[in-house]
Amino acid sequence: MKLESFGDVLKAIGRNKDREFHLLLGNGFSVAYDPDIFSYNALHEFIANLDDEDLSKILGVIQTKNFEIIMQQLDNFSALIDVFGGGVRLKEKIDAASTKLKASLLDAVKELHPQHVFTVPEDESAACSKYLTTFLNTGGKIFSTNYDLLLYWILMRNSIPNHCDGFGRELENPDEFVPPEEQVWSDLYWGKHRAEQNVFYLHGALPFFDAGVVIEKEVYAQHKYLLQNISSRMERGEYPIFVTDGDGDQKLSHIRHNPYLTDCYDNLCAATGSLVTFGFNFGPYDEHIIDAINRAAKFGRKSFPKLLSIYIGTYSDQDRDHINSIAHKFKCKVHIYDATTADVWGRM
């Protein structure tokens, strides 16, 4: 398959002014900003240094730094104990270790994460804003599988006018005749601006918490940075919405049990026009994303609108070989472009 450049993607956008171009961001978006913080290696090293006996044993036996693989193997082991009538105490210990690993992974993201939005240099923030706006200006949507705050920070800091994550406040005393300064507003809940939403965190993100009957977004408050407030909630035993299950089926099951995640996924399934990816490698645990893309493509149906094509960004020959090997799985036209030609952070 011909290797294109991001310039070719921009030309396609220019030629098809009536078409939406959506963006799907994977971990490579954050790694491109700082590989020392957001790579699997950094997370693995953090957890390895926790001096936790159970986690040390797990990392010692399962020789990989991919946490999706580790969690998948723990889930498989737990299932095998059930199938072969293993001991209840052993199963409980494995399940507890899996839960601990998921919590530790979230702790690692929190501890390694830049402290505040101004950690990102202004010129890099502006460059990323320009990159994101390229897609929003076509009427496209942004989908992300990342848990960190980078995307949220860029959107908010640059006041990108046409982005919406679906969250909003409700007036809690609408029936009272009070001046504006005495009005009482709720916390940020998801749903108020659902109809206008065009930014979707497919696997959750650090600011989002399931508060039972509502999905709540943490905000800056009491002169504390957002990450400080998130950390305070985590110290109270509250954890953000965070899909950490192993394979695609398990991830989809987790998604379907949460209304916010379900809506994000359904929006990907309903995408029309074209989809551009950056930093997303379509690995063996991403089948649910491929399924969503194929649902959007409406394979075998002549009905329009639907997803017509996908532009997949790759970094290396190995990445390109992988995409070529799975291209048949996609039910729309596949393009491959060199991700290094996309100046996402303004460093070219």
mmCIF file of C-alpha atoms in Angstrom:
data_model
loop_
_atom_site.group_PDB
_atom_site.id
_atom_site.type_symbol
_atom_site.label_atom_id
_atom_site.label_comp_id
_atom_site.label_asym_id
_atom_site.label_seq_id
_atom_site.Cartn_x
_atom_site.Cartn_y
_atom_site.Cartn_z
ATOM 1 C CA MET A 1 0.000 0.000 0.000
ATOM 2 C CA LYS A 2 1.322 3.447 -0.923
ATOM 3 C CA LEU A 3 2.769 5.453 1.969
ATOM 4 C CA GLU A 4 1.276 8.939 1.994
ATOM 5 C CA SER A 5 2.179 12.009 4.058
ATOM 6 C CA PHE A 6 0.074 14.175 6.326
ATOM 7 C CA GLY A 7 0.220 16.712 3.516
ATOM 8 C CA ASP A 8 -1.738 14.231 1.402
ATOM 9 C CA VAL A 9 -4.322 14.028 4.188
ATOM 10 C CA LEU A 10 -4.638 17.815 4.169
ATOM 11 C CA LYS A 11 -5.064 17.763 0.383
ATOM 12 C CA ALA A 12 -7.877 15.220 0.759
ATOM 13 C CA ILE A 13 -9.552 17.527 3.284
ATOM 14 C CA GLY A 14 -9.193 20.414 0.839
ATOM 15 C CA ARG A 15 -10.678 18.415 -2.042
ATOM 16 C CA ASN A 16 -13.658 17.191 -0.056
ATOM 17 C CA LYS A 17 -15.016 20.332 1.561
ATOM 18 C CA ASP A 18 -18.449 18.769 2.087
ATOM 19 C CA ARG A 19 -17.025 15.774 3.958
ATOM 20 C CA GLU A 20 -16.436 15.392 7.690
ATOM 21 C CA PHE A 21 -12.926 14.338 8.703
ATOM 22 C CA HIS A 22 -12.820 12.867 12.204
ATOM 23 C CA LEU A 23 -9.710 12.301 14.325
ATOM 24 C CA LEU A 24 -8.911 9.212 16.426
ATOM 25 C CA LEU A 25 -6.071 9.709 18.920
ATOM 26 C CA GLY A 26 -4.186 6.873 20.599
ATOM 27 C CA ASN A 27 -1.358 6.724 23.130
ATOM 28 C CA GLY A 28 1.079 7.895 20.444
ATOM 29 C CA PHE A 29 -0.472 11.384 20.717
ATOM 30 C CA SER A 30 0.754 11.657 24.320
ATOM 31 C CA VAL A 31 4.020 9.824 23.636
ATOM 32 C CA ALA A 32 4.765 12.329 20.870
ATOM 33 C CA TYR A 33 4.532 15.063 23.507
ATOM 34 C CA ASP A 34 6.801 13.330 26.041
ATOM 35 C CA PRO A 35 7.843 9.656 25.747
ATOM 36 C CA ASP A 36 9.503 9.763 29.170
ATOM 37 C CA ILE A 37 6.108 10.326 30.809
ATOM 38 C CA PHE A 38 3.510 8.597 28.689
ATOM 39 C CA SER A 39 5.183 5.426 27.394
ATOM 40 C CA TYR A 40 4.447 1.943 28.692
ATOM 41 C CA ASN A 41 8.063 1.826 29.889
ATOM 42 C CA ALA A 42 7.526 4.788 32.222
ATOM 43 C CA LEU A 43 4.326 3.296 33.681
ATOM 44 C CA HIS A 44 5.969 -0.111 34.081
ATOM 45 C CA GLU A 45 8.962 1.363 35.906
ATOM 46 C CA PHE A 46 6.712 3.324 38.266
ATOM 47 C CA ILE A 47 4.698 0.247 39.250
ATOM 48 C CA ALA A 48 7.808 -1.928 39.497
ATOM 49 C CA ASN A 49 9.208 0.534 42.042
ATOM 50 C CA LEU A 50 6.125 0.431 44.296
ATOM 51 C CA ASP A 51 7.704 -2.370 46.336
ATOM 52 C CA ASP A 52 4.464 -4.344 46.295
ATOM 53 C CA GLU A 53 5.099 -8.082 46.632
ATOM 54 C CA ASP A 54 2.120 -9.226 44.544
ATOM 55 C CA LEU A 55 2.726 -6.730 41.742
ATOM 56 C CA SER A 56 6.444 -7.544 41.697
ATOM 57 C CA LYS A 57 5.632 -11.234 41.262
ATOM 58 C CA ILE A 58 3.223 -10.473 38.419
ATOM 59 C CA LEU A 59 5.686 -8.246 36.573
ATOM 60 C CA GLY A 60 8.406 -10.828 37.128
ATOM 61 C CA VAL A 61 6.401 -13.678 35.597
ATOM 62 C CA ILE A 62 4.606 -11.851 32.776
ATOM 63 C CA GLN A 63 7.529 -10.455 30.819
ATOM 64 C CA THR A 64 5.896 -7.539 29.033
ATOM 65 C CA LYS A 65 5.451 -3.825 29.619
ATOM 66 C CA ASN A 66 2.061 -3.811 27.911
ATOM 67 C CA PHE A 67 -0.479 -3.615 30.726
ATOM 68 C CA GLU A 68 -3.313 -4.750 28.490
ATOM 69 C CA ILE A 69 -1.504 -8.067 28.019
ATOM 70 C CA ILE A 70 -0.774 -8.372 31.745
ATOM 71 C CA MET A 71 -4.390 -7.790 32.725
ATOM 72 C CA GLN A 72 -5.619 -10.143 30.015
ATOM 73 C CA GLN A 73 -3.388 -12.931 31.340
ATOM 74 C CA LEU A 74 -4.572 -12.355 34.908
ATOM 75 C CA ASP A 75 -8.188 -12.543 33.741
ATOM 76 C CA ASN A 76 -7.437 -15.731 31.818
ATOM 77 C CA PHE A 77 -5.758 -17.285 34.852
ATOM 78 C CA SER A 78 -8.739 -16.412 37.028
ATOM 79 C CA ALA A 79 -11.092 -18.005 34.491
ATOM 80 C CA LEU A 80 -8.956 -21.164 34.335
ATOM 81 C CA ILE A 81 -9.132 -21.518 38.117
ATOM 82 C CA ASP A 82 -12.937 -21.563 37.788
ATOM 83 C CA VAL A 83 -12.913 -24.044 34.916
ATOM 84 C CA PHE A 84 -10.608 -26.525 36.632
ATOM 85 C CA GLY A 85 -12.108 -26.166 40.093
ATOM 86 C CA GLY A 86 -9.124 -24.411 41.620
ATOM 87 C CA GLY A 87 -9.025 -23.009 45.092
ATOM 88 C CA VAL A 88 -11.302 -20.110 45.969
ATOM 89 C CA ARG A 89 -8.557 -18.383 47.941
ATOM 90 C CA LEU A 90 -6.195 -18.474 44.942
ATOM 91 C CA LYS A 91 -8.855 -16.998 42.667
ATOM 92 C CA GLU A 92 -9.576 -14.257 45.183
ATOM 93 C CA LYS A 93 -5.875 -13.456 45.367
ATOM 94 C CA ILE A 94 -5.536 -13.255 41.579
ATOM 95 C CA ASP A 95 -8.626 -11.059 41.269
ATOM 96 C CA ALA A 96 -7.372 -8.806 44.065
ATOM 97 C CA ALA A 97 -4.001 -8.493 42.326
ATOM 98 C CA SER A 98 -5.742 -7.561 39.076
ATOM 99 C CA THR A 99 -7.758 -4.858 40.866
ATOM 100 C CA LYS A 100 -4.605 -3.586 42.553
ATOM 101 C CA LEU A 101 -2.773 -3.440 39.228
ATOM 102 C CA LYS A 102 -5.554 -1.373 37.656
ATOM 103 C CA ALA A 103 -5.542 1.061 40.582
ATOM 104 C CA SER A 104 -1.734 1.258 40.490
ATOM 105 C CA LEU A 105 -1.790 1.989 36.780
ATOM 106 C CA LEU A 106 -4.106 4.921 37.399
ATOM 107 C CA ASP A 107 -1.874 6.073 40.266
ATOM 108 C CA ALA A 108 1.091 5.902 37.890
ATOM 109 C CA VAL A 109 -0.644 8.069 35.301
ATOM 110 C CA LYS A 110 -1.530 10.572 38.036
ATOM 111 C CA GLU A 111 1.986 10.715 39.514
ATOM 112 C CA LEU A 112 3.829 10.904 36.192
ATOM 113 C CA HIS A 113 1.453 13.407 34.624
ATOM 114 C CA PRO A 114 2.536 17.053 34.188
ATOM 115 C CA GLN A 115 1.119 19.083 37.068
ATOM 116 C CA HIS A 116 -0.810 21.742 35.191
ATOM 117 C CA VAL A 117 -1.804 23.057 31.792
ATOM 118 C CA PHE A 118 1.014 25.610 31.638
ATOM 119 C CA THR A 119 3.564 22.794 31.762
ATOM 120 C CA VAL A 120 2.922 22.523 28.008
ATOM 121 C CA PRO A 121 4.867 25.341 26.313
ATOM 122 C CA GLU A 122 2.627 27.961 24.748
ATOM 123 C CA ASP A 123 3.936 27.445 21.211
ATOM 124 C CA GLU A 124 3.417 23.673 21.423
ATOM 125 C CA SER A 125 -0.076 24.146 22.823
ATOM 126 C CA ALA A 126 -0.943 26.532 19.982
ATOM 127 C CA ALA A 127 0.448 24.129 17.362
ATOM 128 C CA CYS A 128 -1.608 21.254 18.747
ATOM 129 C CA SER A 129 -4.680 23.482 18.832
ATOM 130 C CA LYS A 130 -4.192 24.272 15.133
ATOM 131 C CA TYR A 131 -3.875 20.544 14.390
ATOM 132 C CA LEU A 132 -7.083 19.667 16.245
ATOM 133 C CA THR A 133 -8.994 22.567 14.695
ATOM 134 C CA THR A 134 -8.207 21.186 11.239
ATOM 135 C CA PHE A 135 -10.666 18.375 11.920
ATOM 136 C CA LEU A 136 -13.265 20.272 13.942
ATOM 137 C CA ASN A 137 -13.538 22.837 11.139
ATOM 138 C CA THR A 138 -14.733 20.107 8.759
ATOM 139 C CA GLY A 139 -17.582 19.315 11.141
ATOM 140 C CA GLY A 140 -15.597 16.295 12.297
ATOM 141 C CA LYS A 141 -15.354 14.829 15.790
ATOM 142 C CA ILE A 142 -12.373 14.012 17.974
ATOM 143 C CA PHE A 143 -12.161 10.560 19.539
ATOM 144 C CA SER A 144 -9.463 9.674 22.064
ATOM 145 C CA THR A 145 -8.544 6.468 23.885
ATOM 146 C CA ASN A 146 -6.109 8.308 26.198
ATOM 147 C CA TYR A 147 -6.718 8.823 29.907
ATOM 148 C CA ASP A 148 -4.433 11.826 30.447
ATOM 149 C CA LEU A 149 -5.267 15.529 30.423
ATOM 150 C CA LEU A 150 -3.301 16.651 27.359
ATOM 151 C CA LEU A 151 -6.231 16.800 24.930
ATOM 152 C CA TYR A 152 -8.488 18.443 27.531
ATOM 153 C CA TRP A 153 -5.820 21.022 28.351
ATOM 154 C CA ILE A 154 -5.203 21.947 24.713
ATOM 155 C CA LEU A 155 -8.894 22.379 23.971
ATOM 156 C CA MET A 156 -9.511 24.531 27.050
ATOM 157 C CA ARG A 157 -6.324 26.620 27.075
ATOM 158 C CA ASN A 158 -6.730 27.714 23.481
ATOM 159 C CA SER A 159 -10.471 28.358 23.851
ATOM 160 C CA ILE A 160 -11.229 26.424 20.684
ATOM 161 C CA PRO A 161 -14.739 27.779 20.043
ATOM 162 C CA ASN A 162 -16.357 24.834 18.297
ATOM 163 C CA HIS A 163 -15.487 21.991 20.655
ATOM 164 C CA CYS A 164 -17.853 20.404 23.166
ATOM 165 C CA ASP A 165 -17.384 17.413 25.479
ATOM 166 C CA GLY A 166 -21.065 17.226 26.422
ATOM 167 C CA PHE A 167 -20.708 18.449 30.014
ATOM 168 C CA GLY A 168 -22.560 21.430 31.476
ATOM 169 C CA ARG A 169 -24.091 22.903 34.624
ATOM 170 C CA GLU A 170 -27.754 22.959 35.625
ATOM 171 C CA LEU A 171 -29.437 25.808 37.497
ATOM 172 C CA GLU A 172 -30.463 24.285 40.835
ATOM 173 C CA ASN A 173 -32.869 27.027 41.937
ATOM 174 C CA PRO A 174 -34.712 27.821 38.659
ATOM 175 C CA ASP A 175 -38.019 28.495 40.390
ATOM 176 C CA GLU A 176 -36.611 31.111 42.744
ATOM 177 C CA PHE A 177 -36.654 34.791 41.827
ATOM 178 C CA VAL A 178 -33.066 35.655 42.695
ATOM 179 C CA PRO A 179 -30.494 37.912 41.045
ATOM 180 C CA PRO A 180 -27.853 36.222 38.854
ATOM 181 C CA GLU A 181 -25.209 36.451 41.572
ATOM 182 C CA GLU A 182 -27.408 34.372 43.893
ATOM 183 C CA GLN A 183 -28.207 31.635 41.409
ATOM 184 C CA VAL A 184 -27.006 28.168 42.410
ATOM 185 C CA TRP A 185 -25.429 26.010 39.732
ATOM 186 C CA SER A 186 -24.669 22.293 39.815
ATOM 187 C CA ASP A 187 -21.319 20.643 39.256
ATOM 188 C CA LEU A 188 -20.383 19.793 35.679
ATOM 189 C CA TYR A 189 -22.539 16.852 34.614
ATOM 190 C CA TRP A 190 -22.542 15.023 31.306
ATOM 191 C CA GLY A 191 -25.651 15.240 29.151
ATOM 192 C CA LYS A 192 -26.653 18.908 29.086
ATOM 193 C CA HIS A 193 -24.806 19.492 25.796
ATOM 194 C CA ARG A 194 -24.923 15.953 24.487
ATOM 195 C CA ALA A 195 -26.511 17.041 21.196
ATOM 196 C CA GLU A 196 -23.571 19.334 20.401
ATOM 197 C CA GLN A 197 -20.856 17.003 21.681
ATOM 198 C CA ASN A 198 -17.936 16.473 19.292
ATOM 199 C CA VAL A 199 -15.126 15.408 21.651
ATOM 200 C CA PHE A 200 -15.321 11.836 22.936
ATOM 201 C CA TYR A 201 -13.060 9.980 25.372
ATOM 202 C CA LEU A 202 -13.716 6.382 24.351
ATOM 203 C CA HIS A 203 -11.978 4.800 27.354
ATOM 204 C CA GLY A 204 -12.681 7.529 29.891
ATOM 205 C CA ALA A 205 -10.219 10.102 31.209
ATOM 206 C CA LEU A 206 -8.797 11.414 34.470
ATOM 207 C CA PRO A 207 -11.380 14.215 35.019
ATOM 208 C CA PHE A 208 -14.469 11.997 34.622
ATOM 209 C CA PHE A 209 -16.086 10.289 37.620
ATOM 210 C CA ASP A 210 -19.143 8.047 37.835
ATOM 211 C CA ALA A 211 -21.159 9.607 40.659
ATOM 212 C CA GLY A 212 -23.937 7.010 40.476
ATOM 213 C CA VAL A 213 -26.849 8.730 38.790
ATOM 214 C CA VAL A 214 -24.653 11.232 36.908
ATOM 215 C CA ILE A 215 -21.271 11.390 35.188
ATOM 216 C CA GLU A 216 -19.336 14.251 36.741
ATOM 217 C CA LYS A 217 -16.324 16.196 35.467
ATOM 218 C CA GLU A 218 -13.762 17.465 37.942
ATOM 219 C CA VAL A 219 -12.787 21.127 37.533
ATOM 220 C CA TYR A 220 -10.357 23.694 38.836
ATOM 221 C CA ALA A 221 -11.515 24.818 42.268
ATOM 222 C CA GLN A 222 -10.242 26.480 45.429
ATOM 223 C CA HIS A 223 -7.114 27.704 43.667
ATOM 224 C CA LYS A 224 -5.970 24.129 43.048
ATOM 225 C CA TYR A 225 -4.874 22.713 39.731
ATOM 226 C CA LEU A 226 -7.176 20.155 38.142
ATOM 227 C CA LEU A 227 -4.781 17.267 38.782
ATOM 228 C CA GLN A 228 -4.654 18.187 42.489
ATOM 229 C CA ASN A 229 -8.427 17.909 42.749
ATOM 230 C CA ILE A 230 -8.388 14.595 40.884
ATOM 231 C CA SER A 231 -5.661 13.329 43.244
ATOM 232 C CA SER A 232 -7.728 14.352 46.266
ATOM 233 C CA ARG A 233 -10.682 12.322 45.006
ATOM 234 C CA MET A 234 -8.461 9.315 44.369
ATOM 235 C CA GLU A 235 -7.071 9.548 47.901
ATOM 236 C CA ARG A 236 -10.687 9.312 49.131
ATOM 237 C CA GLY A 237 -11.069 6.071 47.193
ATOM 238 C CA GLU A 238 -12.836 7.571 44.162
ATOM 239 C CA TYR A 239 -11.401 6.576 40.805
ATOM 240 C CA PRO A 240 -11.997 8.136 37.388
ATOM 241 C CA ILE A 241 -13.809 6.343 34.596
ATOM 242 C CA PHE A 242 -10.940 4.333 33.178
ATOM 243 C CA VAL A 243 -11.223 1.323 30.843
ATOM 244 C CA THR A 244 -8.341 -1.005 31.673
ATOM 245 C CA ASP A 245 -9.801 -4.393 30.705
ATOM 246 C CA GLY A 246 -7.643 -6.653 28.546
ATOM 247 C CA ASP A 247 -9.058 -7.657 25.163
ATOM 248 C CA GLY A 248 -11.530 -5.880 22.913
ATOM 249 C CA ASP A 249 -14.550 -7.828 24.172
ATOM 250 C CA GLN A 250 -13.775 -6.996 27.795
ATOM 251 C CA LYS A 251 -13.232 -3.351 26.949
ATOM 252 C CA LEU A 252 -16.527 -3.241 25.088
ATOM 253 C CA SER A 253 -18.300 -4.878 28.023
ATOM 254 C CA HIS A 254 -16.901 -2.201 30.334
ATOM 255 C CA ILE A 255 -17.962 0.491 27.855
ATOM 256 C CA ARG A 256 -21.518 -0.866 27.599
ATOM 257 C CA HIS A 257 -21.943 -0.719 31.374
ATOM 258 C CA ASN A 258 -21.370 3.039 31.472
ATOM 259 C CA PRO A 259 -23.759 5.505 29.768
ATOM 260 C CA TYR A 260 -21.074 8.061 28.940
ATOM 261 C CA LEU A 261 -18.695 5.500 27.422
ATOM 262 C CA THR A 262 -21.558 3.862 25.538
ATOM 263 C CA ASP A 263 -22.533 7.176 23.974
ATOM 264 C CA CYS A 264 -18.908 7.865 22.966
ATOM 265 C CA TYR A 265 -18.611 4.453 21.349
ATOM 266 C CA ASP A 266 -21.942 4.784 19.552
ATOM 267 C CA ASN A 267 -20.811 8.108 18.111
ATOM 268 C CA LEU A 268 -17.729 6.414 16.659
ATOM 269 C CA CYS A 269 -20.016 3.733 15.219
ATOM 270 C CA ALA A 270 -22.033 6.498 13.539
ATOM 271 C CA ALA A 271 -19.102 8.490 12.096
ATOM 272 C CA THR A 272 -19.467 9.507 8.460
ATOM 273 C CA GLY A 273 -17.011 10.791 5.860
ATOM 274 C CA SER A 274 -13.403 9.959 6.738
ATOM 275 C CA LEU A 275 -11.455 9.072 9.863
ATOM 276 C CA VAL A 276 -7.807 10.042 10.452
ATOM 277 C CA THR A 277 -5.797 8.320 13.182
ATOM 278 C CA PHE A 278 -2.711 9.486 15.033
ATOM 279 C CA GLY A 279 -0.797 7.360 17.514
ATOM 280 C CA PHE A 280 -3.255 4.468 17.351
ATOM 281 C CA ASN A 281 -1.730 1.145 16.305
ATOM 282 C CA PHE A 282 -4.812 -1.136 16.052
ATOM 283 C CA GLY A 283 -3.228 -3.843 18.178
ATOM 284 C CA PRO A 284 -4.744 -7.204 19.142
ATOM 285 C CA TYR A 285 -6.758 -5.580 21.954
ATOM 286 C CA ASP A 286 -8.386 -2.962 19.732
ATOM 287 C CA GLU A 287 -10.879 -5.151 17.899
ATOM 288 C CA HIS A 288 -13.773 -3.211 19.422
ATOM 289 C CA ILE A 289 -12.482 -0.056 17.713
ATOM 290 C CA ILE A 290 -12.206 -1.839 14.353
ATOM 291 C CA ASP A 291 -15.753 -3.150 14.839
ATOM 292 C CA ALA A 292 -17.001 0.400 15.498
ATOM 293 C CA ILE A 293 -15.292 1.648 12.334
ATOM 294 C CA ASN A 294 -16.869 -1.134 10.301
ATOM 295 C CA ARG A 295 -20.295 -0.364 11.716
ATOM 296 C CA ALA A 296 -19.775 3.231 10.600
ATOM 297 C CA ALA A 297 -18.744 1.992 7.139
ATOM 298 C CA LYS A 298 -22.069 0.083 6.792
ATOM 299 C CA PHE A 299 -20.325 -2.637 4.783
ATOM 300 C CA GLY A 300 -22.517 -4.158 2.085
ATOM 301 C CA ARG A 301 -25.061 -1.347 2.295
ATOM 302 C CA LYS A 302 -25.461 1.372 -0.296
ATOM 303 C CA SER A 303 -27.086 3.764 2.142
ATOM 304 C CA PHE A 304 -25.425 7.104 2.780
ATOM 305 C CA PRO A 305 -24.019 8.878 4.675
ATOM 306 C CA LYS A 306 -21.420 6.453 5.973
ATOM 307 C CA LEU A 307 -17.699 6.198 6.692
ATOM 308 C CA LEU A 308 -15.915 6.064 3.363
ATOM 309 C CA SER A 309 -12.238 5.920 4.274
ATOM 310 C CA ILE A 310 -9.657 5.810 7.026
ATOM 311 C CA TYR A 311 -6.184 7.365 7.058
ATOM 312 C CA ILE A 312 -3.942 5.474 9.498
ATOM 313 C CA GLY A 313 -0.796 7.175 10.771
ATOM 314 C CA THR A 314 2.255 4.912 11.201
ATOM 315 C CA TYR A 315 5.723 5.613 12.570
ATOM 316 C CA SER A 316 7.901 2.757 11.324
ATOM 317 C CA ASP A 317 8.238 0.017 8.728
ATOM 318 C CA GLN A 318 7.057 -2.428 11.380
ATOM 319 C CA ASP A 319 3.929 -0.337 11.971
ATOM 320 C CA ARG A 320 3.240 -0.183 8.249
ATOM 321 C CA ASP A 321 3.713 -3.928 7.837
ATOM 322 C CA HIS A 322 1.219 -4.477 10.660
ATOM 323 C CA ILE A 323 -1.426 -2.225 9.107
ATOM 324 C CA ASN A 324 -0.919 -3.844 5.715
ATOM 325 C CA SER A 325 -1.431 -7.237 7.355
ATOM 326 C CA ILE A 326 -4.776 -6.228 8.912
ATOM 327 C CA ALA A 327 -6.046 -3.882 6.173
ATOM 328 C CA HIS A 328 -8.517 -6.553 5.074
ATOM 329 C CA LYS A 329 -10.321 -6.188 8.423
ATOM 330 C CA PHE A 330 -11.502 -2.684 7.554
ATOM 331 C CA LYS A 331 -14.670 -2.398 5.477
ATOM 332 C CA CYS A 332 -13.790 1.012 4.068
ATOM 333 C CA LYS A 333 -10.925 2.333 1.953
ATOM 334 C CA VAL A 334 -7.617 2.298 3.875
ATOM 335 C CA HIS A 335 -4.803 4.835 3.440
ATOM 336 C CA ILE A 336 -1.483 4.762 5.325
ATOM 337 C CA TYR A 337 0.407 7.965 5.994
ATOM 338 C CA ASP A 338 3.704 8.747 7.704
ATOM 339 C CA ALA A 339 2.760 10.019 11.166
ATOM 340 C CA THR A 340 6.123 11.761 11.548
ATOM 341 C CA THR A 341 5.014 14.258 8.875
ATOM 342 C CA ALA A 342 2.148 15.507 11.076
ATOM 343 C CA ASP A 343 3.470 18.451 13.099
ATOM 344 C CA VAL A 344 1.136 17.886 16.043
ATOM 345 C CA TRP A 345 3.280 19.641 18.668
ATOM 346 C CA GLY A 346 4.974 22.270 16.486
ATOM 347 C CA ARG A 347 8.451 20.783 16.643
ATOM 348 C CA MET A 348 9.189 20.409 12.931
#
